[in-house]
PDB file of C-alpha atoms in Angstrom:
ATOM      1  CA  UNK W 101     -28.209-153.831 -98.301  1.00 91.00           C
ATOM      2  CA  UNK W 102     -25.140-154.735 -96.281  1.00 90.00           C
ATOM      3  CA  UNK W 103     -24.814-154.827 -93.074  1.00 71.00           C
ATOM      4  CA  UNK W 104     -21.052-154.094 -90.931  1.00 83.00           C
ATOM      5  CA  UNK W 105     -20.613-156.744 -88.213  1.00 82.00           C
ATOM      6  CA  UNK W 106     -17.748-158.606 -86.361  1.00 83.00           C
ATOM      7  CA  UNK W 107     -18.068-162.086 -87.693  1.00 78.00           C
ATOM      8  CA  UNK W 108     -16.906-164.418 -85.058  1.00 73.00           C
ATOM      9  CA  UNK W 109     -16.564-167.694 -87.306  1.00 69.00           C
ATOM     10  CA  UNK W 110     -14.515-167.104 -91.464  1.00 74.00           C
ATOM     11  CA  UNK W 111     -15.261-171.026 -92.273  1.00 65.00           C
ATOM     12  CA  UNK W 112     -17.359-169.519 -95.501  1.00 67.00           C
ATOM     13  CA  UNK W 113     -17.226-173.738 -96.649  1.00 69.00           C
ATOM     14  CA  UNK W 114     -13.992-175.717 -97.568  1.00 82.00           C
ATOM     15  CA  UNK W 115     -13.679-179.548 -98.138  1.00 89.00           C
ATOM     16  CA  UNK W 116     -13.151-181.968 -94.793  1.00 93.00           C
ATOM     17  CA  UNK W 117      -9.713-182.875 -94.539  1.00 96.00           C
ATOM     18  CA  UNK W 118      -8.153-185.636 -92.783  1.00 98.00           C
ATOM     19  CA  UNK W 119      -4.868-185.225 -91.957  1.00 98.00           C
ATOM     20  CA  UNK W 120      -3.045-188.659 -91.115  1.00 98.00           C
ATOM     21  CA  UNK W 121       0.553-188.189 -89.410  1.00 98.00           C
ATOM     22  CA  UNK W 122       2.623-190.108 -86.539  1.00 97.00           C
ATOM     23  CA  UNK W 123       2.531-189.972 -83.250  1.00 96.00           C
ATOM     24  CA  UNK W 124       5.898-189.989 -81.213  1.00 94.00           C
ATOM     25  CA  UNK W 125       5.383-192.966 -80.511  1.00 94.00           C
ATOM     26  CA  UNK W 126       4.712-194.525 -83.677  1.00 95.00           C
ATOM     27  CA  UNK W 127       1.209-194.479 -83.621  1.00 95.00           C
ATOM     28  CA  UNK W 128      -1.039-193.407 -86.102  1.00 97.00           C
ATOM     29  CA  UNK W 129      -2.803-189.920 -86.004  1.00 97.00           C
ATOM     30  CA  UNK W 130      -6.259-188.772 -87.704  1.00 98.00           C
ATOM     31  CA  UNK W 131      -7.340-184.966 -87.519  1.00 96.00           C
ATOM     32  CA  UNK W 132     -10.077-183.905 -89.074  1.00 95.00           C
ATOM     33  CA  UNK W 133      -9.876-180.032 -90.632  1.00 93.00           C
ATOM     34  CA  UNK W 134     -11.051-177.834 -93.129  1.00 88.00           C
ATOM     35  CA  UNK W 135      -8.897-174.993 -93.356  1.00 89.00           C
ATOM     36  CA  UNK W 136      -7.007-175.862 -96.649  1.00 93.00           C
ATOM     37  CA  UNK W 137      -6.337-174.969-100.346  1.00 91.00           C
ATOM     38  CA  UNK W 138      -4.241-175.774-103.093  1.00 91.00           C
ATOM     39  CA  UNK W 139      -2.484-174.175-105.471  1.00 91.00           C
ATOM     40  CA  UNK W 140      -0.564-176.657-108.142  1.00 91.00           C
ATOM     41  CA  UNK W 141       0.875-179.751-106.554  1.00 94.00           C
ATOM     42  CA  UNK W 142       1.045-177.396-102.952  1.00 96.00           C
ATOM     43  CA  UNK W 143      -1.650-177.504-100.104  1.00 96.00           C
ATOM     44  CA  UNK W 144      -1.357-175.019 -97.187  1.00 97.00           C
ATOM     45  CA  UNK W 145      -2.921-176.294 -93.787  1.00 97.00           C
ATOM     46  CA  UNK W 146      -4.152-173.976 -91.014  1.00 95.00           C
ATOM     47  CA  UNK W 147      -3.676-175.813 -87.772  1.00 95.00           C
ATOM     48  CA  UNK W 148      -3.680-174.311 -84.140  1.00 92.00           C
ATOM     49  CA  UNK W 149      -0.515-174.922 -82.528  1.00 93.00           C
ATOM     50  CA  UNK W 150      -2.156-176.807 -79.558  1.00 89.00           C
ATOM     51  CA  UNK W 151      -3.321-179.884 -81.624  1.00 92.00           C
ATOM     52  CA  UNK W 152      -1.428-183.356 -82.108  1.00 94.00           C
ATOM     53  CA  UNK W 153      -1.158-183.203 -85.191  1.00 96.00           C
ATOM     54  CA  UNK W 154       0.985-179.767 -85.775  1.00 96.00           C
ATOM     55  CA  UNK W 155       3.355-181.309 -82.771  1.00 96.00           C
ATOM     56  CA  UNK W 156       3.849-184.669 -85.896  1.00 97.00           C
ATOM     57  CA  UNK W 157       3.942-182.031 -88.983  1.00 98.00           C
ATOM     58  CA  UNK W 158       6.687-180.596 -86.914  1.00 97.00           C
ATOM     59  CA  UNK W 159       8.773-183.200 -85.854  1.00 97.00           C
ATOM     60  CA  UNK W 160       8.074-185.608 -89.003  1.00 98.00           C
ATOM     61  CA  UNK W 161       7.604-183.091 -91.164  1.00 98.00           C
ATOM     62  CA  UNK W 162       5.008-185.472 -93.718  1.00 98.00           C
ATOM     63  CA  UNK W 163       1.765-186.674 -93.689  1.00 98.00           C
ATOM     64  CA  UNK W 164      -1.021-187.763 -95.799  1.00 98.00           C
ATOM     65  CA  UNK W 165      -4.536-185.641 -96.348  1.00 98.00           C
ATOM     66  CA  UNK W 166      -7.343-188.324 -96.621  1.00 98.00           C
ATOM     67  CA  UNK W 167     -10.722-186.183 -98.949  1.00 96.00           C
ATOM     68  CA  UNK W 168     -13.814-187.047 -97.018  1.00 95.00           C
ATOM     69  CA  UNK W 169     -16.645-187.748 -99.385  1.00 93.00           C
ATOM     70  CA  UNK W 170     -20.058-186.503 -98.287  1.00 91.00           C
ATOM     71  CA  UNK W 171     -21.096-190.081 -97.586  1.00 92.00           C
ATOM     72  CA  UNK W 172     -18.169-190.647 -94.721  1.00 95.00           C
ATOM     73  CA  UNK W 173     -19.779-187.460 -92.345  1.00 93.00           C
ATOM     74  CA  UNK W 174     -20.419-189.805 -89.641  1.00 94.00           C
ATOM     75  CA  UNK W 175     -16.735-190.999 -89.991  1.00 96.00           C
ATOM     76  CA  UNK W 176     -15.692-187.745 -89.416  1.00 95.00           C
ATOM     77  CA  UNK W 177     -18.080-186.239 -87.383  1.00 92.00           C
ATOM     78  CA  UNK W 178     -17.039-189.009 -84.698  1.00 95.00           C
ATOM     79  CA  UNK W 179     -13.732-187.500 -84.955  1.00 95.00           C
ATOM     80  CA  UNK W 180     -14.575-184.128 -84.331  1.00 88.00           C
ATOM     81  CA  UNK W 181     -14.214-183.910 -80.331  1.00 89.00           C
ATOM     82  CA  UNK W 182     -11.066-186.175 -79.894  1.00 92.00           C
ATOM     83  CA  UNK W 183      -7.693-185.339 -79.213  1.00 89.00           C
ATOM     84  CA  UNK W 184      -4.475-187.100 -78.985  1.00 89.00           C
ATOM     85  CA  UNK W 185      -2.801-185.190 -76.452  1.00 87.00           C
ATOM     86  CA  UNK W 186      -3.780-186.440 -72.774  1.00 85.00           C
ATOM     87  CA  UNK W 187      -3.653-183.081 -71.484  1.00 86.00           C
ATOM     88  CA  UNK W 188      -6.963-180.887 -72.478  1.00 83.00           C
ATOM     89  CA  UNK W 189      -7.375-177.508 -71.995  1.00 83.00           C
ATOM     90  CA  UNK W 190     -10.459-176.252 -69.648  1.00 86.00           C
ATOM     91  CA  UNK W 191     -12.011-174.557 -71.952  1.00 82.00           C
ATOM     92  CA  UNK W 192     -11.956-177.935 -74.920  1.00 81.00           C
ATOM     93  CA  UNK W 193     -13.054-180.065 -71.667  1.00 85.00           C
ATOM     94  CA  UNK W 194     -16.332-177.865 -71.662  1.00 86.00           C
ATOM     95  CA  UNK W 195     -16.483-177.706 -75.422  1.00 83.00           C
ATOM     96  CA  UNK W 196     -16.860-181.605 -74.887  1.00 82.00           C
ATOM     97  CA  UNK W 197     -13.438-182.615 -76.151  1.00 85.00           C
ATOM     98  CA  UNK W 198     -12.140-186.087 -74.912  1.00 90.00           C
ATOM     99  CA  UNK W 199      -8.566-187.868 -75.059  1.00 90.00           C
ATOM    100  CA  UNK W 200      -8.714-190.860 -77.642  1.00 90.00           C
ATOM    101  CA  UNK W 201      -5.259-191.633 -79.327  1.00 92.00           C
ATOM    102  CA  UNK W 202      -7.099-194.829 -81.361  1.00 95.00           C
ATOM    103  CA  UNK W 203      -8.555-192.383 -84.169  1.00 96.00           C
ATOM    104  CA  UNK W 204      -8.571-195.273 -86.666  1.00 97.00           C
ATOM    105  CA  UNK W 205     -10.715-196.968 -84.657  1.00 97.00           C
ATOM    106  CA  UNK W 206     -12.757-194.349 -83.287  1.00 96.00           C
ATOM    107  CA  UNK W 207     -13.878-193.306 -86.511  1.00 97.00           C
ATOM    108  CA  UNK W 208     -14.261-197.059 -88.072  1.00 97.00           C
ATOM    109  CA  UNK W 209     -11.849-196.051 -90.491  1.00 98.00           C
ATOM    110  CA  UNK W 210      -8.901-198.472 -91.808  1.00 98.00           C
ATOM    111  CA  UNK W 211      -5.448-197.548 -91.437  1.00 98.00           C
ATOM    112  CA  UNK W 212      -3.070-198.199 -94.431  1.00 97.00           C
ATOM    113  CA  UNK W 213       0.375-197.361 -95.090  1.00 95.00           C
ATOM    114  CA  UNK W 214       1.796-194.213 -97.140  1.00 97.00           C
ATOM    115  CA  UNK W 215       3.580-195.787-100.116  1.00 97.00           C
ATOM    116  CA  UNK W 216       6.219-192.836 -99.966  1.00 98.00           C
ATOM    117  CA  UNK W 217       5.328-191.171 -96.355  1.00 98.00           C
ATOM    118  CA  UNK W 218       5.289-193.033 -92.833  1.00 97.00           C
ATOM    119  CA  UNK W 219       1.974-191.023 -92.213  1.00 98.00           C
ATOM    120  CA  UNK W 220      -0.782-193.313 -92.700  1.00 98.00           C
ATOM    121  CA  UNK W 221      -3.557-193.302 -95.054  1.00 98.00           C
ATOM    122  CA  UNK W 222      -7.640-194.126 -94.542  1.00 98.00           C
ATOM    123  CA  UNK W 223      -8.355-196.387 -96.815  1.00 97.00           C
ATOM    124  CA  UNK W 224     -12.197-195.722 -97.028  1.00 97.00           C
ATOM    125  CA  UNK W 225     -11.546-191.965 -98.133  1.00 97.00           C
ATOM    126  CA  UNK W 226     -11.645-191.801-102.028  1.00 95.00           C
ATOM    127  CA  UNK W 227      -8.956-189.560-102.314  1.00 95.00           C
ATOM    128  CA  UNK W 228      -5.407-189.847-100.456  1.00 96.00           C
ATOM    129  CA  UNK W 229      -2.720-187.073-100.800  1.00 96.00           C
ATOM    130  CA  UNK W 230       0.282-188.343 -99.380  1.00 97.00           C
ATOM    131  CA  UNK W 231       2.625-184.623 -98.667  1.00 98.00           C
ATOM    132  CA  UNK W 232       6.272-183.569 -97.208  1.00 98.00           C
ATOM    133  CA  UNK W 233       6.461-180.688 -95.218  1.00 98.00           C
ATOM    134  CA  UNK W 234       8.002-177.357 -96.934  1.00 98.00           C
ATOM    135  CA  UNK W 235       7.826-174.842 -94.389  1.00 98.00           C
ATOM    136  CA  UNK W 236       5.767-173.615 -91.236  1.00 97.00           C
ATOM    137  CA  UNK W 237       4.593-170.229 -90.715  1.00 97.00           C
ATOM    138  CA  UNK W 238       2.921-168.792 -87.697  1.00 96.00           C
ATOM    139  CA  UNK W 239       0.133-166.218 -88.158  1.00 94.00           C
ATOM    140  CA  UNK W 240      -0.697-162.808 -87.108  1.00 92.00           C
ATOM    141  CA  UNK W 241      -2.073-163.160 -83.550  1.00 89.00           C
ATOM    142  CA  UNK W 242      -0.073-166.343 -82.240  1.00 89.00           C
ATOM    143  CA  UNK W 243      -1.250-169.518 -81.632  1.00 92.00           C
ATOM    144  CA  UNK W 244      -1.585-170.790 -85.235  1.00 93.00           C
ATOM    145  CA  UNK W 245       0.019-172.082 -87.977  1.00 97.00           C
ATOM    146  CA  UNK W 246       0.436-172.029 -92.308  1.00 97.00           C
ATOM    147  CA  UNK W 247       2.113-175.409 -93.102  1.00 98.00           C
ATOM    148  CA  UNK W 248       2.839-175.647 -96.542  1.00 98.00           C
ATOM    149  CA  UNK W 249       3.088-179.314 -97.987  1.00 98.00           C
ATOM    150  CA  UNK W 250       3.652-180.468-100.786  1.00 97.00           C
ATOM    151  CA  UNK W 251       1.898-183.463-102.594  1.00 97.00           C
ATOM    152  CA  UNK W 252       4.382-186.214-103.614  1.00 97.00           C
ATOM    153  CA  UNK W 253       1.907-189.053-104.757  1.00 96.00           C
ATOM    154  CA  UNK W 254      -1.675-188.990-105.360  1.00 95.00           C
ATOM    155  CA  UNK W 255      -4.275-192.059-104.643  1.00 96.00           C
ATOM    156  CA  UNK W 256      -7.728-191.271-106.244  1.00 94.00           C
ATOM    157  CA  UNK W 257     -11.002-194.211-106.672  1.00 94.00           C
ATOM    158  CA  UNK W 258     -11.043-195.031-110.019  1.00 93.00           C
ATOM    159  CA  UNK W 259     -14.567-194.662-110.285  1.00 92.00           C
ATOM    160  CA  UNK W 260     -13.848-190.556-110.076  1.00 90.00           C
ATOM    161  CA  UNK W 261     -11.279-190.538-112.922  1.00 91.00           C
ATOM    162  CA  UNK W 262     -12.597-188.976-116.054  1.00 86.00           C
ATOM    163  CA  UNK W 263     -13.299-191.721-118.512  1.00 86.00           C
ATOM    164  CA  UNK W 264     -10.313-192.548-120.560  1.00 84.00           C
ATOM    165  CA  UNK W 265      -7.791-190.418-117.860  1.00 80.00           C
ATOM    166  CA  UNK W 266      -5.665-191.050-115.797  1.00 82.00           C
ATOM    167  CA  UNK W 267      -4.615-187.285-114.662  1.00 84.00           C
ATOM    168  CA  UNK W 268      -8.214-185.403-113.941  1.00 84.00           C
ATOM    169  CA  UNK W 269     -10.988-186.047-111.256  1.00 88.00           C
ATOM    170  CA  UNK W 270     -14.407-185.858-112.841  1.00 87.00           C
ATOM    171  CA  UNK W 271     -16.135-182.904-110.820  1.00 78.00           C
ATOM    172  CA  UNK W 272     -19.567-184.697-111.422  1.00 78.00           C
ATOM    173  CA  UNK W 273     -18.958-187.846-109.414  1.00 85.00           C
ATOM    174  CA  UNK W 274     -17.061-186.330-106.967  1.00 87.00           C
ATOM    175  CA  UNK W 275     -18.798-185.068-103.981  1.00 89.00           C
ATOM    176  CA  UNK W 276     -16.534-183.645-101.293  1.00 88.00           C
ATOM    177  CA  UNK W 277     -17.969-183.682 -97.554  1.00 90.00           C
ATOM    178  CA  UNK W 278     -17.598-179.173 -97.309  1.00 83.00           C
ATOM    179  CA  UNK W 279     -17.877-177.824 -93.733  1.00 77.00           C
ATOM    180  CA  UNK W 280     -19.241-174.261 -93.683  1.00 72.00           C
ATOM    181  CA  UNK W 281     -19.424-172.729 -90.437  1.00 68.00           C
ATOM    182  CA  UNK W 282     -19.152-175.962 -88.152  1.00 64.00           C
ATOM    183  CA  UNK W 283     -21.722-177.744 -90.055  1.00 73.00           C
ATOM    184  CA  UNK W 284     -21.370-180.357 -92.756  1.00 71.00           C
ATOM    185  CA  UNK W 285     -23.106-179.908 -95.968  1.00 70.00           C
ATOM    186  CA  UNK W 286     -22.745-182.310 -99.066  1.00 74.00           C
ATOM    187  CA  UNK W 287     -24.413-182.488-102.569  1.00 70.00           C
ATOM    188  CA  UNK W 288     -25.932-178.581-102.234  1.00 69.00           C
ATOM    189  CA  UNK W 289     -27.573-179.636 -98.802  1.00 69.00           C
ATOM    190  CA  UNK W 290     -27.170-179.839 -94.475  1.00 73.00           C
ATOM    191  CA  UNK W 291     -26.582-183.531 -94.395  1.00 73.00           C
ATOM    192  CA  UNK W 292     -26.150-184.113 -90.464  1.00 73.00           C
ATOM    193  CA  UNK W 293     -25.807-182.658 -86.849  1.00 69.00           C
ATOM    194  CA  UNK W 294     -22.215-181.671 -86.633  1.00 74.00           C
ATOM    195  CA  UNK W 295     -20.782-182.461 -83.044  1.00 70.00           C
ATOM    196  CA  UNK W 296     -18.086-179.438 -84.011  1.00 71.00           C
ATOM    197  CA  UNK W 297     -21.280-176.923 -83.953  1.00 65.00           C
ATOM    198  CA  UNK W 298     -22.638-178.030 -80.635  1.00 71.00           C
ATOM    199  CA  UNK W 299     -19.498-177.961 -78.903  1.00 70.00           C
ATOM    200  CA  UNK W 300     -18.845-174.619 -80.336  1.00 55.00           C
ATOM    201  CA  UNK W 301     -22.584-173.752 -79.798  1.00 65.00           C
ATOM    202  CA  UNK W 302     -23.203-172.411 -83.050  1.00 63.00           C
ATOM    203  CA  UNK W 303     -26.091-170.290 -83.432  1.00 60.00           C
ATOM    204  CA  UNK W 304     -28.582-172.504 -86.367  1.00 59.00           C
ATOM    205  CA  UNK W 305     -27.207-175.647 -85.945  1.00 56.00           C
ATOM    206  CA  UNK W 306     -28.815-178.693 -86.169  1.00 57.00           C
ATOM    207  CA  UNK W 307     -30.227-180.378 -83.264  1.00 58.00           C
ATOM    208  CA  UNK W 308     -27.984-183.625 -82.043  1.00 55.00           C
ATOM    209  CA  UNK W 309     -29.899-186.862 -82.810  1.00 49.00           C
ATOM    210  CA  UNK W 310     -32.015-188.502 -80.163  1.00 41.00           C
TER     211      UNK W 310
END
């Protein structure tokens, strides 16, 4: 039996993102996000309009998308309710949202350099896609955007190459961090209270730690 209703949240489970790109100012940016997919050597990124990061895809048009493993969720999860922009809307204030522009650090990631991009990478994160900018398209209903990017160089662990290649990821060892409906799930399982799903108050979430 199915059943018609008005879903309120489409994140059916995608991998965790982190999108590295400059600030204005130089600085270095770290968004975490998992609206994307790929198709060949192009990703397309859904990004609301409001965040810091569509501001530096716009105006630098690069930056590099750091692959969370399931093992960095507390890396990323620290990330969740930060923002770059010292101006936050009401309704992020009561959502728990706070202005933090040292992401790196926040996160107790390490920043690294893009070898062909300014954006910087996260060294920790197994897999490093460093992209230019193609085009940006805004969406039916305003207030978001489709950036499509395009991969230029790839950095991967070697442990995750299949043996004797230098061109494929072996599925089996690699175990992408996958957000489905605000809360993080790795190796088939709920692996830890998602500060996303509280702020959002999602209904079955997991309790916060004590």
């Amino acid at each position: 039996m199915h059943k018609v209703i008005d879903l309120k949240v489409l994140y059916f489970g995608t991998p965790v993102v982190l999108i590295g790109s400059r600030n204005e100012d130089g600085s270095a940016n770290l968004m975490p996000m998992s609206s994307a997919w790929w198709l060949g050597q192009s990703c397309v990124l859904g990004l609301g309009d409001s965040s810091q990061t569509a501001e530096n895809l716009r105006r630098e048009g690069e930056c590099v998308l750091n692959l969370a493993s399931s093992a960095q969720v507390d890396a990323v999860d620290a990330l969740a309710l930060l923002t770059a922009r010292p101006r936050i809307a009401e309704y992020r204030l009561r959502q728990g949202y706070r202005h933090e522009r040292r992401k790196f650090e926040a996160a107790g990631l390490t920043e690294v350099p893009g070898e062909l991009v300014r954006a910087p990478r996260a060294a920790e994160c197994p897999v490093q896609l460093e992209c230019r900018v193609e085009s940006a398209t805004a969406l039916a209903g305003g207030g978001r955007t489709a950036f499509e990017v395009t991969v230029v160089r790839a950095h991967v662990e070697e442990g995750l190459l299949v043996p004797g290649s230098d061109h494929y990821v072996d599925p089996v060892g690699w175990d992408p961090l996958i957000m489905k409906f605000c809360e993080f799930f790795g190796d088939g399982r709920r692996l830890a209270p998602s500060r996303l799903a509280e702020g959002w108050q999602m209904p079955g979430r997991l309790p916060a730690a004590v």
